[in-house]
mmCIF file of C-alpha atoms in Angstrom:
data_model
loop_
_atom_site.group_PDB
_atom_site.id
_atom_site.type_symbol
_atom_site.label_atom_id
_atom_site.label_comp_id
_atom_site.label_asym_id
_atom_site.label_seq_id
_atom_site.Cartn_x
_atom_site.Cartn_y
_atom_site.Cartn_z
ATOM 1 C CA UNK A 266 0.298 0.310 0.018
ATOM 2 C CA UNK A 267 1.157 3.817 -0.197
ATOM 3 C CA UNK A 268 3.598 4.770 2.895
ATOM 4 C CA UNK A 269 5.463 8.002 3.449
ATOM 5 C CA UNK A 270 9.440 8.661 5.423
ATOM 6 C CA UNK A 271 10.418 10.484 6.304
ATOM 7 C CA UNK A 272 14.175 11.392 8.223
ATOM 8 C CA UNK A 273 14.296 10.631 11.495
ATOM 9 C CA UNK A 274 14.996 13.560 14.167
ATOM 10 C CA UNK A 275 15.128 15.114 16.076
ATOM 11 C CA UNK A 276 17.593 17.195 14.396
ATOM 12 C CA UNK A 277 18.857 20.177 15.825
ATOM 13 C CA UNK A 278 19.628 23.373 13.898
ATOM 14 C CA UNK A 279 21.367 26.971 15.110
ATOM 15 C CA UNK A 280 19.135 30.591 13.987
ATOM 16 C CA UNK A 281 19.616 31.411 10.618
ATOM 17 C CA UNK A 282 21.169 27.759 9.621
ATOM 18 C CA UNK A 283 19.104 25.995 6.284
ATOM 19 C CA UNK A 284 16.660 23.450 6.654
ATOM 20 C CA UNK A 285 16.054 20.389 4.697
ATOM 21 C CA UNK A 286 13.978 17.776 5.850
ATOM 22 C CA UNK A 287 13.638 15.070 3.565
ATOM 23 C CA UNK A 288 10.475 12.948 2.786
ATOM 24 C CA UNK A 289 10.270 9.696 0.485
ATOM 25 C CA UNK A 290 6.616 8.328 -0.838
ATOM 26 C CA UNK A 291 5.130 5.204 -2.426
ATOM 27 C CA UNK A 292 1.790 5.022 -4.562
ATOM 28 C CA UNK A 293 0.306 3.892 -6.613
ATOM 29 C CA UNK A 294 -1.692 6.759 -8.252
ATOM 30 C CA UNK A 295 -1.326 10.031 -8.506
ATOM 31 C CA UNK A 296 -1.435 11.566 -4.655
ATOM 32 C CA UNK A 297 -1.343 14.943 -3.352
ATOM 33 C CA UNK A 298 1.165 15.830 -0.732
ATOM 34 C CA UNK A 299 1.642 17.663 2.294
ATOM 35 C CA UNK A 300 3.947 19.587 5.061
ATOM 36 C CA UNK A 301 1.980 19.580 8.490
ATOM 37 C CA UNK A 302 3.973 21.478 11.001
ATOM 38 C CA UNK A 303 2.810 20.298 15.020
ATOM 39 C CA UNK A 304 4.021 23.437 17.796
ATOM 40 C CA UNK A 305 4.297 22.319 20.944
ATOM 41 C CA UNK A 306 0.956 21.316 22.725
ATOM 42 C CA UNK A 307 -1.364 22.110 19.886
ATOM 43 C CA UNK A 308 -2.572 20.594 16.969
ATOM 44 C CA UNK A 309 -1.881 19.575 13.562
ATOM 45 C CA UNK A 310 -2.025 22.732 10.811
ATOM 46 C CA UNK A 311 -1.171 22.627 6.846
ATOM 47 C CA UNK A 312 2.099 24.238 6.648
ATOM 48 C CA UNK A 313 1.888 23.659 2.778
ATOM 49 C CA UNK A 314 1.120 21.329 -0.125
ATOM 50 C CA UNK A 315 0.990 20.127 -3.874
ATOM 51 C CA UNK A 316 -1.201 18.260 -5.727
ATOM 52 C CA UNK A 317 0.387 17.213 -9.084
ATOM 53 C CA UNK A 318 4.052 17.041 -10.103
ATOM 54 C CA UNK A 319 6.755 19.661 -10.445
ATOM 55 C CA UNK A 320 4.290 21.879 -8.238
ATOM 56 C CA UNK A 321 5.769 23.649 -5.542
ATOM 57 C CA UNK A 322 4.132 24.169 -2.103
ATOM 58 C CA UNK A 323 5.498 27.459 -0.310
ATOM 59 C CA UNK A 324 4.449 29.063 3.210
ATOM 60 C CA UNK A 325 5.706 31.244 5.635
ATOM 61 C CA UNK A 326 9.228 30.641 4.629
ATOM 62 C CA UNK A 327 9.675 27.153 3.803
ATOM 63 C CA UNK A 328 8.908 25.426 0.257
ATOM 64 C CA UNK A 329 8.695 21.707 -1.282
ATOM 65 C CA UNK A 330 9.036 20.708 -4.709
ATOM 66 C CA UNK A 331 6.291 17.063 -5.644
ATOM 67 C CA UNK A 332 9.182 14.966 -7.784
ATOM 68 C CA UNK A 333 7.422 12.428 -9.213
ATOM 69 C CA UNK A 334 10.514 10.930 -10.705
ATOM 70 C CA UNK A 335 12.287 10.110 -6.930
ATOM 71 C CA UNK A 336 9.185 10.377 -5.023
ATOM 72 C CA UNK A 337 10.162 13.098 -3.225
ATOM 73 C CA UNK A 338 8.739 15.967 -1.296
ATOM 74 C CA UNK A 339 11.727 17.652 0.907
ATOM 75 C CA UNK A 340 11.061 19.923 2.883
ATOM 76 C CA UNK A 341 13.199 23.038 2.834
ATOM 77 C CA UNK A 342 14.004 26.526 4.286
ATOM 78 C CA UNK A 343 16.732 29.194 3.813
ATOM 79 C CA UNK A 344 17.477 30.762 7.500
ATOM 80 C CA UNK A 345 15.484 28.816 10.957
ATOM 81 C CA UNK A 346 14.040 30.635 13.369
ATOM 82 C CA UNK A 347 14.212 29.273 16.799
ATOM 83 C CA UNK A 348 10.012 29.458 16.598
ATOM 84 C CA UNK A 349 10.272 27.240 13.759
ATOM 85 C CA UNK A 350 10.227 24.562 16.673
ATOM 86 C CA UNK A 351 8.074 21.736 15.943
ATOM 87 C CA UNK A 352 7.320 18.868 15.066
ATOM 88 C CA UNK A 353 7.030 18.448 11.068
ATOM 89 C CA UNK A 354 5.211 16.100 9.487
ATOM 90 C CA UNK A 355 4.486 14.859 6.176
ATOM 91 C CA UNK A 356 1.884 12.959 4.322
ATOM 92 C CA UNK A 357 -0.149 11.684 1.101
ATOM 93 C CA UNK A 358 -4.030 11.603 0.263
ATOM 94 C CA UNK A 359 -5.488 8.410 -0.782
ATOM 95 C CA UNK A 360 -8.207 9.061 -2.653
ATOM 96 C CA UNK A 361 -9.169 6.177 -3.472
ATOM 97 C CA UNK A 362 -10.617 5.595 0.387
ATOM 98 C CA UNK A 363 -10.876 9.538 1.959
ATOM 99 C CA UNK A 364 -7.255 8.641 4.224
ATOM 100 C CA UNK A 365 -4.112 10.316 4.417
ATOM 101 C CA UNK A 366 -1.537 8.764 5.161
ATOM 102 C CA UNK A 367 1.475 10.130 7.472
ATOM 103 C CA UNK A 368 4.510 9.852 7.930
ATOM 104 C CA UNK A 369 6.232 9.307 11.085
ATOM 105 C CA UNK A 370 7.029 13.528 12.098
ATOM 106 C CA UNK A 371 10.344 14.810 12.599
ATOM 107 C CA UNK A 372 10.928 16.989 15.544
ATOM 108 C CA UNK A 373 12.954 20.124 14.958
ATOM 109 C CA UNK A 374 14.772 21.953 17.429
ATOM 110 C CA UNK A 375 16.166 25.562 16.688
ATOM 111 C CA UNK A 376 19.087 26.523 18.913
ATOM 112 C CA UNK A 377 19.745 30.747 19.553
ATOM 113 C CA UNK B 185 -15.972 30.402 14.109
ATOM 114 C CA UNK B 186 -14.451 28.216 17.050
ATOM 115 C CA UNK B 187 -12.935 25.558 14.719
ATOM 116 C CA UNK B 188 -12.280 22.054 15.659
ATOM 117 C CA UNK B 189 -13.115 21.655 19.349
ATOM 118 C CA UNK B 190 -12.811 18.804 21.114
ATOM 119 C CA UNK B 191 -13.194 17.406 24.983
ATOM 120 C CA UNK B 192 -11.536 17.169 27.843
ATOM 121 C CA UNK B 193 -7.690 17.747 27.586
ATOM 122 C CA UNK B 194 -6.779 15.335 29.751
ATOM 123 C CA UNK B 195 -8.328 12.684 31.288
ATOM 124 C CA UNK B 196 -6.987 9.522 33.649
ATOM 125 C CA UNK B 197 -8.944 6.280 32.909
ATOM 126 C CA UNK B 198 -8.171 2.743 34.627
ATOM 127 C CA UNK B 199 -8.775 -0.467 32.726
ATOM 128 C CA UNK B 200 -12.228 -1.193 31.974
ATOM 129 C CA UNK B 201 -14.116 2.225 31.491
ATOM 130 C CA UNK B 202 -15.506 3.561 28.971
ATOM 131 C CA UNK B 203 -15.972 7.046 27.760
ATOM 132 C CA UNK B 204 -16.540 9.624 24.857
ATOM 133 C CA UNK B 205 -13.721 11.809 23.700
ATOM 134 C CA UNK B 206 -15.931 14.412 22.044
ATOM 135 C CA UNK B 207 -15.114 16.524 19.203
ATOM 136 C CA UNK B 208 -17.188 19.917 17.421
ATOM 137 C CA UNK B 209 -16.546 21.472 14.374
ATOM 138 C CA UNK B 210 -18.603 24.972 13.775
ATOM 139 C CA UNK B 211 -17.230 24.968 9.281
ATOM 140 C CA UNK B 212 -20.540 23.237 8.116
ATOM 141 C CA UNK B 213 -17.596 20.347 7.288
ATOM 142 C CA UNK B 214 -18.599 16.547 5.436
ATOM 143 C CA UNK B 215 -15.724 14.545 6.207
ATOM 144 C CA UNK B 216 -14.536 14.365 10.153
ATOM 145 C CA UNK B 217 -12.190 12.161 11.741
ATOM 146 C CA UNK B 218 -10.705 10.774 14.456
ATOM 147 C CA UNK B 219 -6.926 9.698 15.146
ATOM 148 C CA UNK B 220 -4.070 8.923 17.797
ATOM 149 C CA UNK B 221 -0.489 9.796 18.090
ATOM 150 C CA UNK B 222 1.947 8.293 19.855
ATOM 151 C CA UNK B 223 5.184 8.546 19.916
ATOM 152 C CA UNK B 224 7.908 7.676 16.685
ATOM 153 C CA UNK B 225 4.317 6.558 15.175
ATOM 154 C CA UNK B 226 2.620 9.356 13.440
ATOM 155 C CA UNK B 227 -0.745 9.774 12.860
ATOM 156 C CA UNK B 228 -2.786 6.446 12.651
ATOM 157 C CA UNK B 229 -6.575 7.089 11.388
ATOM 158 C CA UNK B 230 -9.364 5.226 13.669
ATOM 159 C CA UNK B 231 -12.420 6.230 12.309
ATOM 160 C CA UNK B 232 -13.622 8.386 9.538
ATOM 161 C CA UNK B 233 -17.254 10.104 8.170
ATOM 162 C CA UNK B 234 -17.967 11.676 5.275
ATOM 163 C CA UNK B 235 -21.291 12.760 6.310
ATOM 164 C CA UNK B 236 -23.738 12.299 9.169
ATOM 165 C CA UNK B 237 -25.247 8.986 9.181
ATOM 166 C CA UNK B 238 -21.735 7.714 7.286
ATOM 167 C CA UNK B 239 -18.653 6.064 9.143
ATOM 168 C CA UNK B 240 -16.550 3.615 8.154
ATOM 169 C CA UNK B 241 -13.155 2.254 9.973
ATOM 170 C CA UNK B 242 -9.200 3.408 9.715
ATOM 171 C CA UNK B 243 -6.166 1.848 10.197
ATOM 172 C CA UNK B 244 -6.501 1.313 14.063
ATOM 173 C CA UNK B 245 -10.456 0.896 14.668
ATOM 174 C CA UNK B 246 -10.781 -2.130 17.597
ATOM 175 C CA UNK B 247 -11.889 -0.961 20.783
ATOM 176 C CA UNK B 248 -13.205 2.237 19.585
ATOM 177 C CA UNK B 249 -16.724 3.258 18.651
ATOM 178 C CA UNK B 250 -17.948 6.571 16.354
ATOM 179 C CA UNK B 251 -21.575 7.542 15.199
ATOM 180 C CA UNK B 252 -22.497 11.173 13.491
ATOM 181 C CA UNK B 253 -25.570 12.295 14.233
ATOM 182 C CA UNK B 254 -25.720 16.342 12.608
ATOM 183 C CA UNK B 255 -22.486 16.987 10.556
ATOM 184 C CA UNK B 256 -21.342 19.306 13.640
ATOM 185 C CA UNK B 257 -19.966 16.061 15.707
ATOM 186 C CA UNK B 258 -18.431 13.261 15.638
ATOM 187 C CA UNK B 259 -17.618 11.526 19.622
ATOM 188 C CA UNK B 260 -15.502 8.790 19.880
ATOM 189 C CA UNK B 261 -16.498 6.282 22.851
ATOM 190 C CA UNK B 262 -13.909 3.994 24.045
ATOM 191 C CA UNK B 263 -15.311 1.021 24.940
ATOM 192 C CA UNK B 264 -13.690 -0.853 27.612
ATOM 193 C CA UNK B 265 -9.814 1.265 28.151
ATOM 194 C CA UNK B 266 -6.000 -0.474 27.858
ATOM 195 C CA UNK B 267 -3.522 0.335 28.624
ATOM 196 C CA UNK B 268 -2.229 0.062 24.685
ATOM 197 C CA UNK B 269 -5.116 3.314 24.479
ATOM 198 C CA UNK B 270 -2.983 5.503 26.145
ATOM 199 C CA UNK B 271 -2.699 8.203 23.642
ATOM 200 C CA UNK B 272 -2.905 11.682 22.074
ATOM 201 C CA UNK B 273 -6.470 11.661 20.076
ATOM 202 C CA UNK B 274 -7.126 14.454 17.323
ATOM 203 C CA UNK B 275 -10.078 15.162 15.805
ATOM 204 C CA UNK B 276 -10.233 16.467 12.620
ATOM 205 C CA UNK B 277 -12.385 17.459 9.239
ATOM 206 C CA UNK B 278 -12.581 19.111 5.668
ATOM 207 C CA UNK B 279 -15.069 20.678 3.405
ATOM 208 C CA UNK B 280 -14.264 17.739 1.365
ATOM 209 C CA UNK B 281 -15.557 14.275 0.451
ATOM 210 C CA UNK B 282 -14.627 13.830 -3.098
ATOM 211 C CA UNK B 283 -11.132 12.178 -2.574
ATOM 212 C CA UNK B 284 -10.551 13.967 0.528
ATOM 213 C CA UNK B 285 -8.721 14.999 -0.137
ATOM 214 C CA UNK B 286 -9.994 15.715 -3.121
ATOM 215 C CA UNK B 287 -7.082 17.360 -4.622
ATOM 216 C CA UNK B 288 -5.519 18.776 -1.493
ATOM 217 C CA UNK B 289 -8.286 19.249 0.977
ATOM 218 C CA UNK B 290 -6.751 20.983 4.710
ATOM 219 C CA UNK B 291 -7.555 18.978 6.973
ATOM 220 C CA UNK B 292 -8.343 21.141 10.685
ATOM 221 C CA UNK B 293 -7.336 19.664 13.649
ATOM 222 C CA UNK B 294 -8.268 20.022 17.156
ATOM 223 C CA UNK B 295 -5.581 20.619 19.646
ATOM 224 C CA UNK B 296 -6.228 16.833 20.797
ATOM 225 C CA UNK B 297 -7.005 15.141 23.881
ATOM 226 C CA UNK B 298 -4.384 12.776 26.283
ATOM 227 C CA UNK B 299 -5.585 10.198 27.718
ATOM 228 C CA UNK B 300 -3.624 7.386 30.011
ATOM 229 C CA UNK B 301 -4.998 4.471 30.720
ATOM 230 C CA UNK B 302 -3.613 3.267 33.999
#
């Protein structure tokens, strides 16, 4: 079945560093891809999404490009801030049965 | 708009007790779902609903019941709590039911319920 694999965390960076969180997927159809973020003590919220190959999602300085040839949707940010410390989840939509398939999450820690 | 609300925020149960986790949304969303979140395992879908009166099982439905009598409410019932059900539970909703995420519909999450079963 469909699946999502994320790099294991925690990822620890200094403020203003460049961020990459890897996400790869396997899917039989043409899923939409998502990044959700969970700040401490809160529920998840959508960070960005891409619905077809070569689409780039972006929000709050974060970007991710839907790469069908490498089945990847890596999250990037050029200069992270302490406020970006959170858990980041990659997910894909399985339109055949109304479900989202989730990665395990990557905890990001930004030190001042 | 309150968005998605969940109660209670925290709950401690003894093994064998039953309880209901409440979830409500005021966005007129058709699709609602319950997830549990365990360390290192991401989110796992328990049950979901594509509209009032319609529910279906997700990945880990055993030990849980749901009903959807109105568009707004989607309660999750634990029938006989077990320590393996210790987790954080999230309710979520989204607008579309045509491929949930039908081309990429955003899911809105509640703040979560932290449940401990002793």
